[in-house]
Amino acid sequence: MNLSDERRGDVLIVRPEGRIDTNTSEELERWLMSRIDGSLKRLVVDMSGIDYISSAGLRVLLMTVKKLRGSGGQLVLGGLNPSVRQIFELAGFLSIFAVEADVDRAVAKLTGAAAGA
Amino acid sequence: MDGAREGRSQEASLVRNLNSLLEVSKALGGEARLDSLLGVIVGKATEVMDAERSSLFIFDEASQTLSIRMSEDVAQGQIRIPLGVGIAGHVAKTREPLNVPDAYADPRFNPKFDRDTGFRTRSILCAPALTNTGKLIGVIQVLNKAGHAAFTPEDERLLLAFASIAGIALDRARLVEAFLEKEKIESSLRLAHDIQMGMLPKHFPQRPEIDLFATLRPAKTVGGDLYDFRLDGDRLWFVVGDVSGKGVPAALFMAVTKVLFGVSVEVESSPAAVMSRVNRALCRENEHFLFVSAFLGRLDVRTGELEYANAGHNLPYRLRGDGSVSTLPASPGLVMGVNDEFVYQTESTRLEAGDGIFLFTDGVTEAIDTQNELFSEARLEACLERVKGWSPVEIVAGALHALDDFVGEAAQFDDITALAIRYRAD
């Protein structure tokens, strides 16, 4: 799995690529936890490069959203492909996470800008 | 005359050095644990080199930095030095010893340590510690030759020899540490495995109207699948679940979940009410952010009435008597342990005589072959379409056989659970 960051204003975009399974989820956990430790309030995880996520991966995202919300922050997921979206749906996670079609919409959702504008 | 005396004195110091090294070798040989070894190396370096102070820097391959691990004044791990920086960094980079007669005259010397500790560094001798395959493992630095202005070329040779003994001892201690760490993980995995398997039911309930079978194949590292049955008068409760995470925390979460189901089916009247009760309890103290997906059913063995509730689990299959296969329609619900206010739904259907139900965990559908291809719902369905008239044990065996064929040599990385029930009516 590859991991990278991008900043757009006060929004941090984390971009994992590949499979988020039992082995790689620990790497993602360390990456995300090291970034939400501080004063981060707006986080987007770009899921467009992910073709599989296991329950261990869902746990990392759950932990991230709960910790972020605990400190008054927000997380939006963007760009889930249909099979990843189905995994979220099966677990009932579409009711837990804010999900947008792509990263631009996810950023817009956090910054209050009109989507597609 | 002078030459002869000098010869004798050289010989004497050679013998002294040799004896010191033998002693060092013996002392280091007795320390297989890294922590105590570091202390012994620093202490012996000061003693053998007749210096005032010594430091040991350990080289970290990943970050290409040195970190000070043991010195009289500095707490270990506080300082990270890049290759090429300072005296120790220079030695780590060149892998050659460095003799600095006057520290304050050398631009590489960093006087900060002196300022912080009140120590006054005069002379420095520094040498690389290599493994016997030539890999850099650290740097040994001794400060202030006692009674002399500087360290001699003979001291250089002595410290190099000392460092090579220390390097080999450190390398061996690292191997031991890695081995012990692995042992610790493996014994924790064995414990997780024992907890999990010990919680599974030992016997299947017996009723003439039904036939059932279930199996759980634990993965080596990931754990947390569960299944259970309970016969309550004419009604059979059954559940399949999958805890996120691995190791002992997941196994304990699985055990708690199983106990909560066992208690809840005795006090609640519907699958949704059971699910809600278990969920609330699991949300209470969940600092690891674990969660469990589960599918819970209750079958009235006289009427075939099947009620069920879903907590974010893979949808089971209904195997009709005519051989057709379809997923049991159920709303997704939500995995348990995430939201204590979530309202679960009871849904229902009626099984006809000869119908079957097949439940599983994602360890089945998400098993991968050597090309990282998923076994998938499609392959599972194809295999369930061939089980017309089969008994539950045959259905489960058939499905897992197809899975094994598909997976081939690829390692199993998640628990695999399959449960089948055939409703015979009378």
Coordinates of C-alpha atoms in Angstrom, one line a residue:
Chain A
M1 CA 0.0 0.0 0.0
N2 CA 1.2 3.5 -0.8
L3 CA 0.3 6.5 1.4
S4 CA 0.5 10.2 0.6
D5 CA -0.8 13.5 1.9
E6 CA -2.1 16.6 0.3
R7 CA -3.1 19.9 1.9
R8 CA -5.9 22.1 0.5
G9 CA -6.3 25.0 2.9
D10 CA -7.1 23.6 6.3
V11 CA -8.2 20.3 4.8
L12 CA -5.8 17.4 4.9
I13 CA -6.3 14.8 2.2
V14 CA -4.9 11.3 2.9
R15 CA -4.5 9.1 -0.1
P16 CA -4.0 5.4 0.5
E17 CA -3.6 3.2 -2.6
G18 CA -3.9 -0.6 -3.0
R19 CA -5.5 -3.1 -0.6
I20 CA -6.4 -2.2 3.0
D21 CA -6.2 -5.6 4.6
T22 CA -5.0 -7.0 7.9
N23 CA -1.4 -6.4 7.1
T24 CA -1.6 -2.9 5.6
S25 CA -4.3 -1.6 7.9
E26 CA -1.7 -1.2 10.7
E27 CA 0.4 1.1 8.4
L28 CA -2.7 3.1 7.6
E29 CA -3.6 3.3 11.3
R30 CA -0.1 4.7 12.2
W31 CA -0.3 7.1 9.4
L32 CA -3.8 8.5 10.3
M33 CA -3.2 8.5 14.0
S34 CA 0.0 10.5 13.6
R35 CA -1.9 13.1 11.7
I36 CA -5.0 13.5 13.9
D37 CA -3.0 13.8 17.1
G38 CA -2.7 17.6 16.7
S39 CA -5.1 20.3 15.8
L40 CA -6.5 18.7 12.6
K41 CA -10.2 19.4 12.2
R42 CA -10.9 18.6 8.6
L43 CA -9.8 15.3 7.0
V44 CA -10.6 13.7 3.7
V45 CA -9.6 10.1 2.9
D46 CA -9.4 9.7 -0.8
M47 CA -10.5 6.1 -1.4
S48 CA -10.3 6.1 -5.2
G49 CA -7.0 4.1 -5.2
I50 CA -8.4 1.4 -2.9
D51 CA -9.8 -1.8 -4.5
Y52 CA -10.3 -3.8 -1.3
I53 CA -10.9 -3.0 2.3
S54 CA -11.2 -5.7 5.1
S55 CA -12.9 -5.3 8.4
A56 CA -9.5 -4.5 9.9
G57 CA -9.4 -1.5 7.5
L58 CA -12.9 -0.5 8.4
R59 CA -11.8 -0.5 12.1
V60 CA -9.0 2.0 11.4
L61 CA -11.4 4.4 9.6
L62 CA -13.9 4.0 12.5
M63 CA -11.2 4.7 15.0
T64 CA -10.2 7.8 13.0
V65 CA -13.7 9.2 12.7
K66 CA -14.4 8.6 16.4
K67 CA -11.2 10.2 17.6
L68 CA -11.6 13.1 15.1
R69 CA -15.2 13.8 16.2
G70 CA -14.1 13.5 19.8
S71 CA -11.9 16.6 19.3
G72 CA -14.5 18.5 17.2
G73 CA -13.2 17.4 13.8
Q74 CA -14.8 15.9 10.7
L75 CA -14.0 13.2 8.3
V76 CA -15.4 12.7 4.8
L77 CA -14.6 9.8 2.5
G78 CA -14.4 10.3 -1.2
G79 CA -14.2 8.2 -4.3
L80 CA -15.2 4.8 -3.1
N81 CA -15.3 2.4 -6.1
P82 CA -18.5 0.2 -6.3
S83 CA -17.1 -2.9 -4.6
V84 CA -15.6 -0.9 -1.7
R85 CA -18.8 1.0 -1.4
Q86 CA -20.6 -2.4 -1.2
I87 CA -18.4 -3.4 1.7
F88 CA -19.3 -0.2 3.6
E89 CA -23.0 -0.8 2.8
L90 CA -22.9 -4.4 4.0
A91 CA -21.4 -3.4 7.3
G92 CA -23.9 -0.6 7.7
F93 CA -21.1 2.0 7.6
L94 CA -22.8 4.3 5.2
S95 CA -24.8 5.5 8.2
I96 CA -21.6 6.2 10.1
F97 CA -19.4 7.9 7.5
A98 CA -20.0 10.9 5.4
V99 CA -19.3 9.6 1.9
E100 CA -18.9 11.7 -1.3
A101 CA -18.5 10.6 -4.9
D102 CA -15.0 12.1 -5.2
V103 CA -12.4 14.1 -3.4
D104 CA -13.4 17.5 -4.7
R105 CA -16.9 16.9 -3.4
A106 CA -15.6 15.6 -0.1
V107 CA -13.4 18.8 0.3
A108 CA -16.4 21.0 -0.7
K109 CA -18.5 19.3 1.9
L110 CA -16.0 20.2 4.6
T111 CA -15.3 23.7 3.5
G112 CA -19.0 24.5 2.8
A113 CA -18.4 25.4 -0.8
A114 CA -21.0 24.3 -3.3
A115 CA -20.2 20.9 -4.8
G116 CA -19.3 21.1 -8.5
A117 CA -19.0 24.9 -8.4
Chain B
M1 CA 69.3 0.1 25.6
D2 CA 66.5 2.4 25.0
G3 CA 65.3 0.4 22.1
A4 CA 65.2 -2.8 24.2
R5 CA 63.3 -1.1 27.0
E6 CA 60.8 0.3 24.6
G7 CA 60.4 -3.2 23.1
R8 CA 59.8 -4.7 26.5
S9 CA 57.3 -2.0 27.4
Q10 CA 55.5 -2.5 24.0
E11 CA 55.4 -6.2 24.7
A12 CA 54.0 -5.6 28.2
S13 CA 51.2 -3.3 26.9
L14 CA 50.4 -5.8 24.1
V15 CA 49.9 -8.5 26.7
R16 CA 47.9 -6.2 28.9
N17 CA 45.7 -5.2 25.9
L18 CA 45.3 -8.9 24.9
N19 CA 44.2 -9.7 28.5
S20 CA 41.7 -6.9 28.5
L21 CA 40.2 -8.0 25.3
L22 CA 39.9 -11.6 26.5
E23 CA 38.2 -10.2 29.6
V24 CA 35.8 -8.1 27.4
S25 CA 35.1 -11.0 25.2
K26 CA 34.2 -13.1 28.2
A27 CA 32.0 -10.4 29.8
L28 CA 30.1 -9.7 26.5
G29 CA 29.7 -13.4 25.9
G30 CA 27.8 -13.7 29.1
E31 CA 25.2 -11.1 28.1
A32 CA 22.7 -12.3 25.6
R33 CA 20.1 -9.6 26.5
L34 CA 20.5 -6.3 24.6
D35 CA 19.7 -4.0 27.5
S36 CA 22.3 -5.4 29.9
L37 CA 24.8 -5.8 27.1
L38 CA 24.7 -2.1 26.3
G39 CA 25.7 -1.2 29.9
V40 CA 28.5 -3.8 29.9
I41 CA 29.9 -2.5 26.6
V42 CA 30.0 1.1 27.9
G43 CA 31.5 0.2 31.2
K44 CA 34.2 -2.0 29.7
A45 CA 35.1 0.5 27.1
T46 CA 35.8 3.1 29.7
E47 CA 37.8 0.6 31.8
V48 CA 39.8 -1.0 29.0
M49 CA 40.6 2.3 27.3
D50 CA 41.6 3.9 30.5
A51 CA 39.2 6.8 29.7
E52 CA 36.8 9.0 31.7
R53 CA 33.7 8.3 29.8
S54 CA 32.2 6.2 26.9
S55 CA 29.1 6.3 24.8
L56 CA 27.6 3.7 22.5
F57 CA 25.6 4.8 19.5
I58 CA 23.3 2.3 17.7
F59 CA 22.8 2.6 14.0
D60 CA 19.2 2.5 12.7
E61 CA 19.2 1.1 9.2
A62 CA 15.7 2.4 8.3
S63 CA 16.2 6.1 9.3
Q64 CA 20.0 6.0 8.6
T65 CA 20.6 7.7 11.9
L66 CA 22.6 7.0 15.1
S67 CA 20.9 7.1 18.4
I68 CA 22.8 7.2 21.7
R69 CA 21.9 4.2 23.7
M70 CA 24.1 4.3 26.7
S71 CA 26.2 6.9 28.3
E72 CA 26.9 8.1 31.9
D73 CA 24.9 11.3 31.4
V74 CA 22.5 11.1 28.5
A75 CA 19.3 9.1 28.7
Q76 CA 19.1 6.6 25.9
G77 CA 17.3 7.4 22.7
Q78 CA 17.2 11.1 23.3
I79 CA 19.5 12.1 20.5
R80 CA 19.4 11.1 16.8
I81 CA 22.4 11.9 14.7
P82 CA 22.3 11.6 10.9
L83 CA 25.2 9.9 9.1
G84 CA 28.1 12.3 8.5
V85 CA 27.2 14.7 11.3
G86 CA 29.5 15.1 14.3
I87 CA 32.4 12.8 15.3
A88 CA 30.2 9.7 15.7
G89 CA 28.3 10.5 12.5
H90 CA 31.6 10.9 10.6
V91 CA 32.8 7.5 11.9
A92 CA 29.5 5.8 11.0
K93 CA 29.8 7.2 7.5
T94 CA 33.4 6.4 6.8
R95 CA 33.6 3.2 9.0
E96 CA 37.1 4.2 9.9
P97 CA 38.2 5.0 13.5
L98 CA 38.8 8.7 14.3
N99 CA 41.3 10.0 16.9
V100 CA 40.6 13.6 17.9
P101 CA 43.4 14.9 20.3
D102 CA 41.7 18.2 21.0
A103 CA 37.9 18.1 20.7
Y104 CA 37.4 21.9 20.7
A105 CA 39.8 22.4 17.8
D106 CA 37.8 20.0 15.6
P107 CA 34.8 21.6 13.7
R108 CA 32.9 18.3 13.8
F109 CA 32.8 18.3 17.6
N110 CA 29.4 19.4 19.0
P111 CA 30.0 21.1 22.4
K112 CA 26.3 21.0 23.2
F113 CA 26.7 17.8 25.2
D114 CA 29.4 19.4 27.3
R115 CA 27.2 22.5 27.9
D116 CA 24.2 20.3 28.9
T117 CA 26.1 18.0 31.2
G118 CA 28.9 20.2 32.6
F119 CA 31.5 17.6 31.4
R120 CA 34.6 18.9 29.7
T121 CA 35.6 16.9 26.7
R122 CA 39.4 17.0 25.8
S123 CA 40.2 14.0 23.6
I124 CA 38.0 11.7 21.7
L125 CA 38.6 8.2 20.2
C126 CA 35.8 6.8 18.1
A127 CA 35.5 3.5 16.3
P128 CA 32.8 1.7 14.2
A129 CA 31.2 -1.5 15.6
L130 CA 30.6 -3.9 12.7
T131 CA 28.9 -7.3 12.5
N132 CA 30.9 -10.2 11.3
T133 CA 29.3 -9.7 7.9
G134 CA 30.6 -6.2 7.8
K135 CA 27.3 -4.4 8.5
L136 CA 27.5 -1.2 10.7
I137 CA 25.7 -1.9 14.0
G138 CA 26.9 1.2 15.9
V139 CA 29.7 3.5 17.0
I140 CA 31.7 3.4 20.2
Q141 CA 33.2 6.7 21.5
V142 CA 35.5 7.1 24.4
L143 CA 36.4 10.4 25.9
N144 CA 39.4 11.9 27.8
K145 CA 42.3 9.5 28.0
A146 CA 43.2 9.5 31.7
G147 CA 46.5 11.2 32.5
H148 CA 47.4 11.8 28.8
A149 CA 46.7 14.5 26.4
A150 CA 45.5 12.3 23.6
F151 CA 44.7 8.6 22.7
T152 CA 47.6 6.9 21.0
P153 CA 47.7 4.8 17.7
E154 CA 47.9 1.8 20.0
D155 CA 44.7 2.9 21.7
E156 CA 43.1 3.1 18.2
R157 CA 44.0 -0.5 17.5
L158 CA 42.7 -1.6 20.9
L159 CA 39.4 0.2 20.5
L160 CA 38.9 -1.2 17.0
A161 CA 39.4 -4.7 18.4
F162 CA 37.1 -3.9 21.2
A163 CA 34.5 -2.6 18.8
S164 CA 34.6 -5.6 16.7
I165 CA 33.9 -7.9 19.7
A166 CA 31.1 -5.5 20.8
G167 CA 29.6 -5.5 17.2
I168 CA 29.4 -9.3 17.1
A169 CA 27.9 -9.4 20.6
L170 CA 25.3 -6.7 19.7
D171 CA 24.4 -8.5 16.5
R172 CA 23.8 -11.7 18.4
A173 CA 21.8 -9.9 21.1
R174 CA 19.6 -8.3 18.4
L175 CA 18.9 -11.8 17.0
V176 CA 17.9 -13.0 20.4
E177 CA 15.6 -10.0 21.0
A178 CA 13.9 -10.6 17.6
F179 CA 13.5 -14.3 18.4
L180 CA 12.0 -13.6 21.9
E181 CA 9.7 -11.0 20.4
K182 CA 8.5 -13.5 17.9
E183 CA 8.0 -16.1 20.6
K184 CA 5.9 -13.6 22.6
I185 CA 3.7 -12.9 19.7
E186 CA 3.3 -16.6 18.9
S187 CA 2.3 -17.5 22.5
S188 CA -0.2 -14.6 22.5
L189 CA -1.6 -16.0 19.2
R190 CA -1.8 -19.5 20.8
L191 CA -3.7 -18.0 23.7
A192 CA -6.1 -16.1 21.4
H193 CA -6.7 -19.4 19.5
D194 CA -7.4 -21.3 22.7
I195 CA -9.9 -18.7 23.9
Q196 CA -11.7 -18.6 20.6
M197 CA -11.9 -22.4 20.0
G198 CA -12.8 -23.0 23.7
M199 CA -15.9 -20.8 23.3
L200 CA -17.4 -22.8 20.4
P201 CA -20.2 -25.2 21.1
K202 CA -19.0 -28.8 21.5
H203 CA -22.3 -30.4 20.4
F204 CA -25.0 -29.5 17.9
P205 CA -28.6 -29.5 19.1
Q206 CA -30.6 -32.6 18.1
R207 CA -34.1 -32.4 16.7
P208 CA -35.7 -34.7 14.1
E209 CA -37.0 -31.7 12.2
I210 CA -33.6 -30.2 11.5
D211 CA -30.1 -31.2 10.5
L212 CA -27.2 -28.8 11.1
F213 CA -23.5 -28.5 10.9
A214 CA -20.9 -25.7 11.4
T215 CA -17.2 -25.4 11.3
L216 CA -14.6 -22.7 12.0
R217 CA -11.1 -22.7 10.6
P218 CA -9.0 -20.2 12.5
A219 CA -6.4 -18.2 10.6
K220 CA -2.9 -18.0 12.2
T221 CA -2.9 -14.3 12.9
V222 CA -6.4 -13.0 12.6
G223 CA -9.1 -14.2 14.9
G224 CA -12.6 -13.5 16.1
D225 CA -15.1 -15.6 14.1
L226 CA -17.8 -17.2 16.1
Y227 CA -20.9 -19.4 15.7
D228 CA -23.4 -20.7 18.2
F229 CA -26.7 -22.6 18.5
R230 CA -29.3 -22.9 21.2
L231 CA -32.4 -24.9 21.3
D232 CA -35.2 -23.1 23.2
G233 CA -38.2 -25.4 23.3
D234 CA -39.2 -25.7 19.6
R235 CA -37.1 -22.8 18.5
L236 CA -33.6 -23.0 17.3
W237 CA -31.4 -19.9 17.8
F238 CA -28.3 -19.7 15.6
V239 CA -25.7 -17.0 15.1
V240 CA -22.6 -16.4 13.0
G241 CA -20.3 -13.5 13.8
D242 CA -17.0 -12.0 12.8
V243 CA -15.0 -9.7 15.1
S244 CA -12.7 -7.1 13.5
G245 CA -9.1 -7.1 14.6
K246 CA -6.8 -9.9 15.6
G247 CA -5.0 -11.6 18.4
V248 CA -6.0 -11.7 22.1
P249 CA -8.2 -8.5 22.0
A250 CA -10.3 -9.9 19.1
A251 CA -10.5 -13.4 20.8
L252 CA -11.7 -11.8 24.1
F253 CA -14.3 -9.6 22.2
M254 CA -15.5 -12.8 20.5
A255 CA -15.8 -14.6 23.8
V256 CA -17.8 -11.6 25.3
T257 CA -20.0 -11.4 22.3
K258 CA -20.8 -15.1 22.5
V259 CA -21.6 -15.0 26.2
L260 CA -23.8 -11.9 25.6
F261 CA -25.8 -13.7 22.9
G262 CA -26.2 -16.7 25.2
V263 CA -27.6 -14.5 28.0
S264 CA -29.7 -12.3 25.7
V265 CA -31.6 -15.0 23.9
E266 CA -33.0 -16.1 27.2
V267 CA -34.4 -12.7 28.2
E268 CA -35.3 -11.1 24.8
S269 CA -38.3 -12.1 22.6
S270 CA -37.0 -11.2 19.1
P271 CA -33.8 -11.4 17.2
A272 CA -33.7 -7.6 16.9
A273 CA -34.2 -7.2 20.6
V274 CA -31.3 -9.6 21.2
M275 CA -29.1 -7.8 18.8
S276 CA -29.9 -4.4 20.4
R277 CA -29.0 -5.7 23.9
V278 CA -25.8 -7.3 22.7
N279 CA -24.9 -4.1 20.8
R280 CA -25.5 -1.9 23.8
A281 CA -23.3 -4.0 26.0
L282 CA -20.5 -4.2 23.4
C283 CA -20.6 -0.3 23.0
R284 CA -20.1 0.2 26.7
E285 CA -16.4 -0.4 27.1
N286 CA -14.8 -0.6 23.7
E287 CA -11.6 1.4 23.8
H288 CA -10.0 -0.7 21.1
F289 CA -12.7 0.3 18.6
L290 CA -13.4 -3.3 17.8
F291 CA -16.7 -4.3 16.3
V292 CA -18.5 -7.5 15.3
S293 CA -20.7 -8.3 12.4
A294 CA -23.3 -10.9 13.1
F295 CA -26.3 -12.6 11.6
L296 CA -28.8 -14.0 14.2
G297 CA -31.7 -16.3 13.3
R298 CA -34.5 -18.1 15.2
L299 CA -36.2 -21.0 13.5
D300 CA -39.4 -22.5 14.7
V301 CA -38.7 -26.1 13.9
R302 CA -42.5 -27.1 13.9
T303 CA -43.7 -24.4 11.4
G304 CA -40.5 -23.4 9.5
E305 CA -41.0 -19.8 10.5
L306 CA -37.6 -18.1 10.4
E307 CA -37.0 -14.7 12.1
Y308 CA -33.7 -13.0 11.8
A309 CA -31.7 -9.8 12.4
N310 CA -28.6 -8.6 10.7
A311 CA -25.7 -6.6 12.2
G312 CA -23.7 -5.7 9.1
H313 CA -22.9 -9.3 8.3
N314 CA -22.7 -11.0 4.9
L315 CA -26.2 -12.1 3.8
P316 CA -26.8 -15.8 4.2
Y317 CA -28.1 -18.0 1.3
R318 CA -31.4 -19.7 1.2
L319 CA -31.0 -23.1 -0.5
R320 CA -34.4 -24.2 -1.8
G321 CA -35.5 -27.8 -2.1
D322 CA -35.5 -27.5 -5.9
G323 CA -31.8 -26.5 -5.9
S324 CA -32.1 -22.8 -6.5
V325 CA -30.0 -20.4 -4.4
S326 CA -30.8 -16.9 -3.3
T327 CA -29.6 -14.5 -0.6
L328 CA -31.9 -14.1 2.3
P329 CA -33.4 -10.6 2.0
A330 CA -32.2 -8.5 5.0
S331 CA -31.4 -4.9 5.7
P332 CA -27.7 -4.3 6.4
G333 CA -28.2 -3.1 10.0
L334 CA -24.9 -2.0 11.5
V335 CA -22.0 -3.9 13.0
M336 CA -22.2 -4.1 16.7
G337 CA -20.0 -2.1 19.1
V338 CA -20.2 1.2 17.1
N339 CA -23.5 3.0 17.9
D340 CA -25.3 2.0 21.1
E341 CA -28.6 3.7 19.9
F342 CA -28.8 1.7 16.6
V343 CA -32.2 0.1 16.1
Y344 CA -32.0 -3.4 14.6
Q345 CA -34.8 -4.9 12.6
T346 CA -36.4 -8.4 12.8
E347 CA -37.3 -9.8 9.4
S348 CA -38.9 -13.1 8.6
T349 CA -39.6 -15.8 6.1
R350 CA -40.9 -19.3 6.1
L351 CA -38.8 -22.3 5.3
E352 CA -40.4 -25.2 3.3
A353 CA -39.6 -28.8 4.0
G354 CA -36.3 -29.5 2.3
D355 CA -35.1 -25.9 2.3
G356 CA -31.7 -25.0 3.8
I357 CA -29.8 -22.0 5.1
F358 CA -26.1 -21.4 4.6
L359 CA -24.3 -18.8 6.7
F360 CA -20.7 -17.8 6.4
T361 CA -18.1 -15.1 7.3
D362 CA -16.1 -13.0 4.9
G363 CA -13.1 -15.3 5.4
V364 CA -14.9 -17.5 2.8
T365 CA -15.8 -14.9 0.1
E366 CA -12.6 -12.8 0.7
A367 CA -10.2 -15.7 0.7
I368 CA -7.6 -15.0 -2.0
D369 CA -5.6 -17.1 -4.4
T370 CA -2.0 -16.6 -5.2
Q371 CA -3.0 -13.9 -7.7
N372 CA -4.8 -11.9 -5.0
E373 CA -8.1 -12.7 -6.6
L374 CA -11.1 -13.1 -4.2
F375 CA -13.1 -16.3 -3.9
S376 CA -16.2 -14.0 -4.1
E377 CA -19.9 -14.5 -3.7
A378 CA -20.2 -15.6 -7.3
R379 CA -17.9 -18.6 -6.8
L380 CA -19.7 -19.5 -3.5
E381 CA -23.1 -19.3 -5.2
A382 CA -21.9 -21.5 -8.0
C383 CA -20.8 -24.1 -5.6
L384 CA -24.1 -23.9 -3.5
E385 CA -26.1 -24.4 -6.7
R386 CA -24.8 -28.0 -6.8
V387 CA -25.8 -29.1 -3.3
K388 CA -29.5 -30.0 -4.0
G389 CA -30.4 -32.7 -1.5
W390 CA -27.1 -32.6 0.4
S391 CA -27.0 -32.7 4.2
P392 CA -25.4 -29.7 6.1
V393 CA -22.1 -31.5 6.7
E394 CA -21.9 -32.2 2.9
I395 CA -22.8 -28.6 2.0
V396 CA -20.1 -27.2 4.3
A397 CA -17.5 -29.7 3.2
G398 CA -18.4 -29.0 -0.5
A399 CA -18.1 -25.3 -0.1
L400 CA -14.7 -25.5 1.8
H401 CA -13.4 -28.0 -0.7
A402 CA -14.2 -25.6 -3.6
L403 CA -12.5 -22.9 -1.5
D404 CA -9.4 -24.9 -1.0
D405 CA -9.2 -25.7 -4.7
F406 CA -9.4 -22.1 -5.5
V407 CA -7.0 -20.8 -2.9
G408 CA -4.2 -23.3 -3.8
E409 CA -0.9 -22.4 -2.1
A410 CA -2.0 -19.0 -0.9
A411 CA -2.0 -18.5 2.9
Q412 CA -5.2 -18.2 4.8
F413 CA -5.3 -14.8 6.4
D414 CA -8.8 -14.7 8.0
D415 CA -10.9 -17.1 10.0
I416 CA -13.2 -19.1 7.8
T417 CA -16.6 -20.1 9.2
A418 CA -19.5 -21.9 7.5
L419 CA -22.8 -23.0 9.0
A420 CA -25.6 -24.9 7.3
I421 CA -29.1 -25.9 8.4
R422 CA -31.5 -28.2 6.5
Y423 CA -35.1 -28.0 7.5
R424 CA -36.8 -31.4 7.2
A425 CA -40.1 -30.3 8.7
D426 CA -41.1 -33.6 10.4

